[in-house]
CSV table of C-alpha atoms in Angstrom, one decimal:
chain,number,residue,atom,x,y,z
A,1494,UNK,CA,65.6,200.4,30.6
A,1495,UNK,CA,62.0,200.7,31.9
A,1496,UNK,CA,59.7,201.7,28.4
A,1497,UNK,CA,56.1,202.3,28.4
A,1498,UNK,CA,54.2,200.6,25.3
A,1499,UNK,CA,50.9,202.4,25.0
A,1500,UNK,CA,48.8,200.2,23.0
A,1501,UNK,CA,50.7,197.4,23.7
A,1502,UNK,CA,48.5,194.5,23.8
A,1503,UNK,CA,47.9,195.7,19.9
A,1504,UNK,CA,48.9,194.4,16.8
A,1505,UNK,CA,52.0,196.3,16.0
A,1506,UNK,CA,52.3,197.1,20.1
A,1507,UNK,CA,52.5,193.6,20.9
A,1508,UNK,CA,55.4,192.9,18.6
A,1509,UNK,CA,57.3,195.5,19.9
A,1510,UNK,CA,56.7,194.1,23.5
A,1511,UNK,CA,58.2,191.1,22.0
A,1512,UNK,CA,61.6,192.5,21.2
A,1513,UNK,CA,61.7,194.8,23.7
A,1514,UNK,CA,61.4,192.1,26.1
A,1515,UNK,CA,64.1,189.7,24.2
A,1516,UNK,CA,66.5,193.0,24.5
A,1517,UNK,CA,66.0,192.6,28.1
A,1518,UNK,CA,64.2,195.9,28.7
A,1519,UNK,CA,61.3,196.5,31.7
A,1520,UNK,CA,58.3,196.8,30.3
A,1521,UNK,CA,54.8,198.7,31.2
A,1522,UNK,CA,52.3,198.2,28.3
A,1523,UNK,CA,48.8,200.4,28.8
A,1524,UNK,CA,45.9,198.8,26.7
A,1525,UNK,CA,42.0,199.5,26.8
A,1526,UNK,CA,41.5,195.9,25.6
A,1527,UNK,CA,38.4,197.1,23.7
A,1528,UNK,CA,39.5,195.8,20.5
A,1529,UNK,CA,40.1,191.9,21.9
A,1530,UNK,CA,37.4,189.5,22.3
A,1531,UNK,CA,40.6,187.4,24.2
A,1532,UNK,CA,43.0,187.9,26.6
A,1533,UNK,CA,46.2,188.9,24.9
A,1534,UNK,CA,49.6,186.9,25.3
A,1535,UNK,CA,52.2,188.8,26.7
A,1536,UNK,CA,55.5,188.1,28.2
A,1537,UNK,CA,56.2,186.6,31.1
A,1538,UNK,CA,57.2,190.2,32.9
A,1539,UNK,CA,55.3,192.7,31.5
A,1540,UNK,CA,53.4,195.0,33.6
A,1541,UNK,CA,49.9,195.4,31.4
A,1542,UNK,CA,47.7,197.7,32.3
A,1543,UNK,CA,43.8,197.1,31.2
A,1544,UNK,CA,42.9,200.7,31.4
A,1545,UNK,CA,42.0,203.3,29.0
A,1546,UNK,CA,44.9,206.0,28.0
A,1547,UNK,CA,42.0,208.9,28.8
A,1548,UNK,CA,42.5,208.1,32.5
A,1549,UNK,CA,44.4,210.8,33.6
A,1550,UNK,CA,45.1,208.7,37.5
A,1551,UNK,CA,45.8,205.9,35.4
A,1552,UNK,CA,48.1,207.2,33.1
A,1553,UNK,CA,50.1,209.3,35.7
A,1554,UNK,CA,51.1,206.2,37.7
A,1555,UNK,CA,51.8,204.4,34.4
A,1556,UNK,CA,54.2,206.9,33.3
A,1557,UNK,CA,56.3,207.1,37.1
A,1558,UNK,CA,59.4,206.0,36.8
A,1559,UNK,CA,59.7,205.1,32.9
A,1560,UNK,CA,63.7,206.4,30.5
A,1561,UNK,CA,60.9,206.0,26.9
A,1562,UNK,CA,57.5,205.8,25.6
A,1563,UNK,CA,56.4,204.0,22.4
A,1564,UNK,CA,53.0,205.3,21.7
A,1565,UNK,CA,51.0,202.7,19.6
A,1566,UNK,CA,48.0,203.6,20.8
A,1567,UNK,CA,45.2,204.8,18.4
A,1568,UNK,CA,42.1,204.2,16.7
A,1569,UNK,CA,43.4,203.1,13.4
A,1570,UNK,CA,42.0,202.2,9.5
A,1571,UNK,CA,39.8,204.4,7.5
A,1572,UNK,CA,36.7,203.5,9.6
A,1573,UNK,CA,33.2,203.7,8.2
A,1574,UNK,CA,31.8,207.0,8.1
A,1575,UNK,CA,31.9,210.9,9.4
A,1576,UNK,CA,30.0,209.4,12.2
A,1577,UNK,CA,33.7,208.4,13.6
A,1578,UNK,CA,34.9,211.4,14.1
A,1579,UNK,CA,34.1,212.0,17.7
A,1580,UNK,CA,35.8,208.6,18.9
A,1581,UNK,CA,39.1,209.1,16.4
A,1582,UNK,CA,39.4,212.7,18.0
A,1583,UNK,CA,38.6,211.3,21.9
A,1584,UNK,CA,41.1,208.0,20.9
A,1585,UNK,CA,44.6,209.3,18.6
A,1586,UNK,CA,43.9,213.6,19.8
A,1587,UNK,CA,42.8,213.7,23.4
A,1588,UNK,CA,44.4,210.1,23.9
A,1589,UNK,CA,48.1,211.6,23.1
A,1590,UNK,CA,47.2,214.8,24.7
A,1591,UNK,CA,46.4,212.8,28.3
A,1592,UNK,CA,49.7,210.8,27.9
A,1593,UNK,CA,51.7,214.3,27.3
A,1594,UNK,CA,50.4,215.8,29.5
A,1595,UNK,CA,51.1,213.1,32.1
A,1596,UNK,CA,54.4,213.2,31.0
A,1597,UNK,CA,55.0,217.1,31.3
A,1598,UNK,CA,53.8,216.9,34.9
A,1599,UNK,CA,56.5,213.9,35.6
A,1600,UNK,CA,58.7,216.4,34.1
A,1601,UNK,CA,59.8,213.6,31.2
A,1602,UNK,CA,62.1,214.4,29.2
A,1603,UNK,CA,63.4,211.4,27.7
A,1604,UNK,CA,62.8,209.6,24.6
A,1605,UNK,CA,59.5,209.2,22.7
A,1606,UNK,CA,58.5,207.3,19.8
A,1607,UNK,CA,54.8,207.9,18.6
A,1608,UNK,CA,53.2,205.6,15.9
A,1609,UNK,CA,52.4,207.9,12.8
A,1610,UNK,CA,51.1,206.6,9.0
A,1611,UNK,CA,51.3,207.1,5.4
A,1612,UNK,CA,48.4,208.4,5.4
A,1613,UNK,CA,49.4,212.1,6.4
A,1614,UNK,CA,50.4,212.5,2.7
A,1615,UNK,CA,47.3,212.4,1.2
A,1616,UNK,CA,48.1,211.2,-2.4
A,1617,UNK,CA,51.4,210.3,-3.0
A,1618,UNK,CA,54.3,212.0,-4.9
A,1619,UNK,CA,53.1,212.6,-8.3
A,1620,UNK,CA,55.3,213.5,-11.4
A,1621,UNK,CA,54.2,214.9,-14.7
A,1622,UNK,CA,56.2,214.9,-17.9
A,1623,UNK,CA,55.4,218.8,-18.5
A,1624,UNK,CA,55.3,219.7,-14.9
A,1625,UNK,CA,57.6,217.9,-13.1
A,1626,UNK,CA,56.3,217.4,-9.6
A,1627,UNK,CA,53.0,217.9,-8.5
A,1628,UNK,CA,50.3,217.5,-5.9
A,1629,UNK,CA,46.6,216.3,-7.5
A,1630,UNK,CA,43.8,217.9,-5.2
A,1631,UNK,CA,41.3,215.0,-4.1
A,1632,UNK,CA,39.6,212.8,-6.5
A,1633,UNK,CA,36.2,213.9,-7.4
A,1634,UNK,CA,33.3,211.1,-7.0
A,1635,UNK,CA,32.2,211.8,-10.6
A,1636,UNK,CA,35.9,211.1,-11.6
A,1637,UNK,CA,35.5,207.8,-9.3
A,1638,UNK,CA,32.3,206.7,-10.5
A,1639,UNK,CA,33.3,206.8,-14.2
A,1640,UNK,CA,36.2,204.6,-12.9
A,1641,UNK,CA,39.1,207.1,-13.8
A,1642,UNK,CA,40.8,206.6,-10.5
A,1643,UNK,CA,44.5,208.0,-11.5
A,1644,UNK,CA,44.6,211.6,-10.6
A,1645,UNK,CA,45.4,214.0,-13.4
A,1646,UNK,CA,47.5,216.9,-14.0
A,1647,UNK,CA,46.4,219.6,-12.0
A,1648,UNK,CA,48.0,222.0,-14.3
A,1649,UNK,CA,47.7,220.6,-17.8
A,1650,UNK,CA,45.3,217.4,-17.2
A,1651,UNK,CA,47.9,215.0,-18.8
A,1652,UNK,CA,48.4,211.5,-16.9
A,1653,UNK,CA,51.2,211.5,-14.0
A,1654,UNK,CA,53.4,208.4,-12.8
A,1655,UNK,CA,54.2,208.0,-9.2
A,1656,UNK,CA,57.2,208.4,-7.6
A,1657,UNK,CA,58.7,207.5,-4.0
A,1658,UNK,CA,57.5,210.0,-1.3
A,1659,UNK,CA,60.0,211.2,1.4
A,1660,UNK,CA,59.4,212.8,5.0
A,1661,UNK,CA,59.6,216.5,3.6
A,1662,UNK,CA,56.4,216.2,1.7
A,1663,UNK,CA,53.5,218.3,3.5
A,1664,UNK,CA,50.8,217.0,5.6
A,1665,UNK,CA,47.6,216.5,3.7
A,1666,UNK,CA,45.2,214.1,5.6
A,1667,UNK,CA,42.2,213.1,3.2
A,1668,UNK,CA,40.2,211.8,6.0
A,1669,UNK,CA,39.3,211.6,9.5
A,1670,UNK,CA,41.9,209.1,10.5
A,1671,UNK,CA,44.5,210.9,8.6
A,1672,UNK,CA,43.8,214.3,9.9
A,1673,UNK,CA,43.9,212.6,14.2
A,1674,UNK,CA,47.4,211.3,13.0
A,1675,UNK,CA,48.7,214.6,11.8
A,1676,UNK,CA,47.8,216.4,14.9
A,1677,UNK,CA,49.7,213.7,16.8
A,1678,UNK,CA,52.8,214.3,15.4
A,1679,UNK,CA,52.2,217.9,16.1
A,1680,UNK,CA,51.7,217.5,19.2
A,1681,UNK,CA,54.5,215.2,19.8
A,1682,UNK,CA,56.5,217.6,18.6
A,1683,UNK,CA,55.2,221.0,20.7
A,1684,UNK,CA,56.4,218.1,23.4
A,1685,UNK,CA,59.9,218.3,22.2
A,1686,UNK,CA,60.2,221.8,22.1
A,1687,UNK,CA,59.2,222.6,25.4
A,1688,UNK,CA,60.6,219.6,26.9
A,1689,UNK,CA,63.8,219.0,25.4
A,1690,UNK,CA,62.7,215.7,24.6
A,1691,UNK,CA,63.7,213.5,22.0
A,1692,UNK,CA,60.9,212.8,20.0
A,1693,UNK,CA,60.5,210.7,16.7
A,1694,UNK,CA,56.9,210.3,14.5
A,1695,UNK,CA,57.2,206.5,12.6
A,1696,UNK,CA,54.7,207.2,9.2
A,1697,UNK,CA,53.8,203.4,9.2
A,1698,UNK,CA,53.4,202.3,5.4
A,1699,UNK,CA,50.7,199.7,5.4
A,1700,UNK,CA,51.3,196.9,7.8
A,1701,UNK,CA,50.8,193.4,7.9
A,1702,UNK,CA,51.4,190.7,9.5
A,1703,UNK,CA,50.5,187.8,12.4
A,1704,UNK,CA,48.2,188.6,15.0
A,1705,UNK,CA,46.1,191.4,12.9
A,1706,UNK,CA,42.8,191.7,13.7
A,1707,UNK,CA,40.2,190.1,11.6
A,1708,UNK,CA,36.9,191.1,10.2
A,1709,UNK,CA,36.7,194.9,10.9
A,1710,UNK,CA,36.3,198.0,8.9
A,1711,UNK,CA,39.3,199.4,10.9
A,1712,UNK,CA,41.6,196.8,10.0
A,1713,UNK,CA,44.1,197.1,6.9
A,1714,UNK,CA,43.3,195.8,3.8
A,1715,UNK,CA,45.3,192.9,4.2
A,1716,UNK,CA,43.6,191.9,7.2
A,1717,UNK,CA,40.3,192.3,5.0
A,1718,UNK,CA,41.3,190.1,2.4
A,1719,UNK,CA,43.1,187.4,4.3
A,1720,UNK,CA,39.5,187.5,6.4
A,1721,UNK,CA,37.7,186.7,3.4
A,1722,UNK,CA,40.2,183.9,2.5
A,1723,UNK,CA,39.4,182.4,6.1
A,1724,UNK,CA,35.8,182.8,5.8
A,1725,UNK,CA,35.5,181.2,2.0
A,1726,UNK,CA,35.4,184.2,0.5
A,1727,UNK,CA,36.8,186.1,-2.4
A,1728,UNK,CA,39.1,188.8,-1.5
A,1729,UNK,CA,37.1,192.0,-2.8
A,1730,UNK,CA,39.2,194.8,-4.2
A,1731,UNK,CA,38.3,198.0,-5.1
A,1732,UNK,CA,38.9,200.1,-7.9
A,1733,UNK,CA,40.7,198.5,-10.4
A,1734,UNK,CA,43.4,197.3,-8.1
A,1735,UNK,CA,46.2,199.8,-9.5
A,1736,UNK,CA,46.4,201.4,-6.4
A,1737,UNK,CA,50.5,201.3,-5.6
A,1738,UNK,CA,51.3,200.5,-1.8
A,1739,UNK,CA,54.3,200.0,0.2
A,1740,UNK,CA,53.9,196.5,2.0
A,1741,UNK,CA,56.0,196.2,5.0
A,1742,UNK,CA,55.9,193.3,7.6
A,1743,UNK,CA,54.9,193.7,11.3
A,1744,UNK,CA,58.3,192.7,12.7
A,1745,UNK,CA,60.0,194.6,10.7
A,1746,UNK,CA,58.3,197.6,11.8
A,1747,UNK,CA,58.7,196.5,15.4
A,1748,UNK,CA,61.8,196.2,14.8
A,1749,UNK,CA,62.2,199.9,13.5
A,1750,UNK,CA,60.7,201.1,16.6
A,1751,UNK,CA,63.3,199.4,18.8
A,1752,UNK,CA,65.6,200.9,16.8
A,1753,UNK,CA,64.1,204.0,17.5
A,1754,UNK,CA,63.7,204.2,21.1
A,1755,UNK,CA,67.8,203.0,20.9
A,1756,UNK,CA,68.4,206.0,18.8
A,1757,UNK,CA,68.2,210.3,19.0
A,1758,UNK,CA,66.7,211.1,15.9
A,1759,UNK,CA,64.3,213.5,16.1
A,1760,UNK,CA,61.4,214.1,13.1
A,1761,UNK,CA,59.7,212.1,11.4
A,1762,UNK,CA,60.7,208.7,9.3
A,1763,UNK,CA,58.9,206.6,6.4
A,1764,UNK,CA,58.8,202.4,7.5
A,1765,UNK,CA,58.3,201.0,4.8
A,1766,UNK,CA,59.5,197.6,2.8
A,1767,UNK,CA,61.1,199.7,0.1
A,1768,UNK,CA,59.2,197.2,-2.5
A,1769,UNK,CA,56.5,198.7,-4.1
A,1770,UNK,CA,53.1,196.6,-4.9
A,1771,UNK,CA,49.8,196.8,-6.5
A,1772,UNK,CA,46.7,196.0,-3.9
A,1773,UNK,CA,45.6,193.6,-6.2
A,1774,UNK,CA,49.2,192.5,-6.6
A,1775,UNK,CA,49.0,191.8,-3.0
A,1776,UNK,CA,45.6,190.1,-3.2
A,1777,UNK,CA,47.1,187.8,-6.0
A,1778,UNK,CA,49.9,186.8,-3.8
A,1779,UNK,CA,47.6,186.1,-0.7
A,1780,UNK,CA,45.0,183.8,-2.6
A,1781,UNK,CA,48.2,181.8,-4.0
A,1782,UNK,CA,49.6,181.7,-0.7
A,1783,UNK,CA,46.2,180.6,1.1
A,1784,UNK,CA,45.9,177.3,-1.0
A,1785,UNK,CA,44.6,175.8,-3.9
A,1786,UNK,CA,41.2,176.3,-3.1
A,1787,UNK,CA,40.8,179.5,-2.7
A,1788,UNK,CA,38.6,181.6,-4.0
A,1789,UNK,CA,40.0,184.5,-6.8
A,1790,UNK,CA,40.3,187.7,-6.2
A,1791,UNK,CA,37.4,190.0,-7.2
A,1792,UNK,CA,38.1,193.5,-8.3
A,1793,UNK,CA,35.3,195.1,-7.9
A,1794,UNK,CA,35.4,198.7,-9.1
A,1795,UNK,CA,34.0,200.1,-5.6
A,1796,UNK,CA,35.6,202.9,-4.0
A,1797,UNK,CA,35.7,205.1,-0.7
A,1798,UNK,CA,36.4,208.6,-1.3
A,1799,UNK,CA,38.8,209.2,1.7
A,1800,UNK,CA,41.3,206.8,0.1
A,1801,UNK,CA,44.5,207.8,-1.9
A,1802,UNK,CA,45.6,206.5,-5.3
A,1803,UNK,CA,49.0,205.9,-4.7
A,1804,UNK,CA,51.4,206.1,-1.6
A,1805,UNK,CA,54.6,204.7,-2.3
A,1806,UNK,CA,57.4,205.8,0.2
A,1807,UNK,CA,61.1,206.6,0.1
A,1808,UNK,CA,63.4,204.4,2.9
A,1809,UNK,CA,66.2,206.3,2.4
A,1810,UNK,CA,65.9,208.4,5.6
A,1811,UNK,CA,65.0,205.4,8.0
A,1812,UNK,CA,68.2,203.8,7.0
A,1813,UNK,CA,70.2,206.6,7.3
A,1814,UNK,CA,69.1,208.1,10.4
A,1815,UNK,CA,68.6,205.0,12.5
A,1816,UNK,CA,69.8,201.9,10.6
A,1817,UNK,CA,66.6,200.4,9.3
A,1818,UNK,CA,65.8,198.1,6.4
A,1819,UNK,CA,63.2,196.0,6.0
A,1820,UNK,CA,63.9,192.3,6.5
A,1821,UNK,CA,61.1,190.5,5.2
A,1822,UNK,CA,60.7,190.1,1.6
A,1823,UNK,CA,57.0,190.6,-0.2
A,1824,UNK,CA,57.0,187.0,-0.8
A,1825,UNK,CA,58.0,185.7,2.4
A,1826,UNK,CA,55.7,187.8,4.5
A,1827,UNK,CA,52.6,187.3,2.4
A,1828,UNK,CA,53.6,183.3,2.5
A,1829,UNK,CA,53.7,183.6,6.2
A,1830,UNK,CA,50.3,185.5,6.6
A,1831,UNK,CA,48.5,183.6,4.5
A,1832,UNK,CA,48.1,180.9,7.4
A,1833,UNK,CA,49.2,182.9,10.6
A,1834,UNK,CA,46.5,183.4,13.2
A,1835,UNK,CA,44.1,186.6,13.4
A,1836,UNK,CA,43.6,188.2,16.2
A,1837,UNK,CA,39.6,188.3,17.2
């Protein structure tokens, strides 16, 4: 099987390379390289291709001749300000709209797996004891700056508990990123429906793992914090460090993308660990992990207003619809990262 890894030089795109590779596929991996300062290390084999997935010649000789895609291409993380928006749109919108449309004039109709996120939730699912489910509207700054960071009732104003979300919640992107990621999937899937082809949308929980890249505001927070660890630092985290996560290892969620690509599910599918944790949960495991010496983490009580309260997800579907579980325990994957290398 010939597969084309957009992205693939990338953090989670590289791992899939990996096993792809070891399963004895052909690979063709398309990669900007803008976000390396090195040369990435690929198998022996694969076909990379240092261009950007914008190039319409580029992309239509990249696409000849593949049986799937795995899109992993994107600009990714919250980033820093409205002052993204033009490069998220050029990068996640008109970057999967250049490699569908490449495919549509190859006439591809085989199978495609695009890399999606949590974040098209929003907030999580939310439960209250009067109202059952609900959906809180977006935190206010005032409520933020006062440090009440758990969303309310939006009915009665009572507290709410979380509960695990599952793919038939409705989009509702908080921010820039989240709104880019949303429009991928639907574009994805107009794909499928004029195509006939098979088309799954992974919502990545949040990912970490070896070979993340370090010391950017577009990274995950673990890459944040283990940065910090690296550099002496304190692992800074914000609010009060309540905000509940789904934690789920880098191979593992290669490793749900093969699975993927080997199925024919078509929608969308939660990868997540299935083991809820607290971010400062995760910060207190990292620290340990890192050594004696390092520093404590620092709750800080900062915030950013695009960011969710909780997001915990449901991995029932996943395992049901193409045989994934996670693999990688909390402890074992935050004992690994704690020392693996960053990517620069």
């Amino acid at each position: 099987m010939r597969v084309l890894v957009t992205g693939g030089a990338g953090f989670i795109g590289g791992h899939v390379v990996d096993l792809l590779v070891d399963r004895g596929a052909d690979v063709v991996v398309v990669d900007s390289l803008v976000a390396h300062d090195e040369s990435p290390v690929l198998p022996s084999g694969v076909d990379l291709r240092t261009v950007d997935i914008n190039d319409e010649d580029a992309m239509a000789r990249a696409v000849d001749g593949v049986d799937a895609v795995c899109h992993q291409a994107a600009r990714v993380g919250l980033g820093v300000d409205l002052d993204d928006v033009r490069a998220y749109v050029a990068d996640n919108d008109l970057g999967t709209a250049t490699l569908l449309r490449a495919l549509w004039r190859r006439r591809f109709a085989g199978r495609l797996v695009v890399a999606s996120s949590m974040v098209v939730y929003g907030e999580g699912r939310y439960t209250c004891e009067t109202h059952a489910d609900t959906r809180p509207g977006p935190r206010s700054a005032a409520d933020l700056d006062a440090g009440r960071f758990d969303p309310p009732c939006p009915q009665c104003g009572a507290a709410l508990s979380w509960a695990r979300i599952d793919e038939d919640a409705p989009a509702d992107p908080r921010n820039v990123y989240a709104a880019t990621k949303v429009h991928t999937e639907h574009l994805a899937s107009v794909y499928a429906r004029e195509t006939g082809a098979a088309v799954c949308a992974l919502r990545y929980h949040n990912v970490y793992g070896p070979r993340m890249p370090r010391d950017t505001p577009y990274a995950g927070v673990a890459s944040l914090f283990r940065s910090a660890l690296e550099a002496g630092s304190a692992p800074k985290v914000f609010e009060d460090g309540g905000q509940m996560r789904d934690f789920v290892h880098v191979r593992d969620v290669a490793r749900a993308n093969v699975l993927a690509l080997e199925s024919s599910w078509t929608g969308a599918l939660n990868v997540a660990s299935g083991q809820p944790h607290s971010v400062l949960d995760m910060a207190q495991a990292l620290c340990a992990a890192f050594g004696a010496d390092a520093p404590a983490a620092q709750v800080t009580g900062e915030y950013r207003l695009g960011d969710v309260r909780h997001v915990v997800a449901s991995p029932q579907r996943a395992a049901e619809a193409i045989g994934f579980e996670a693999e990688i325990g909390f402890a074992e994957g935050i004992a690994e990262f704690a020392r693996a290398p960053l990517r620069r």
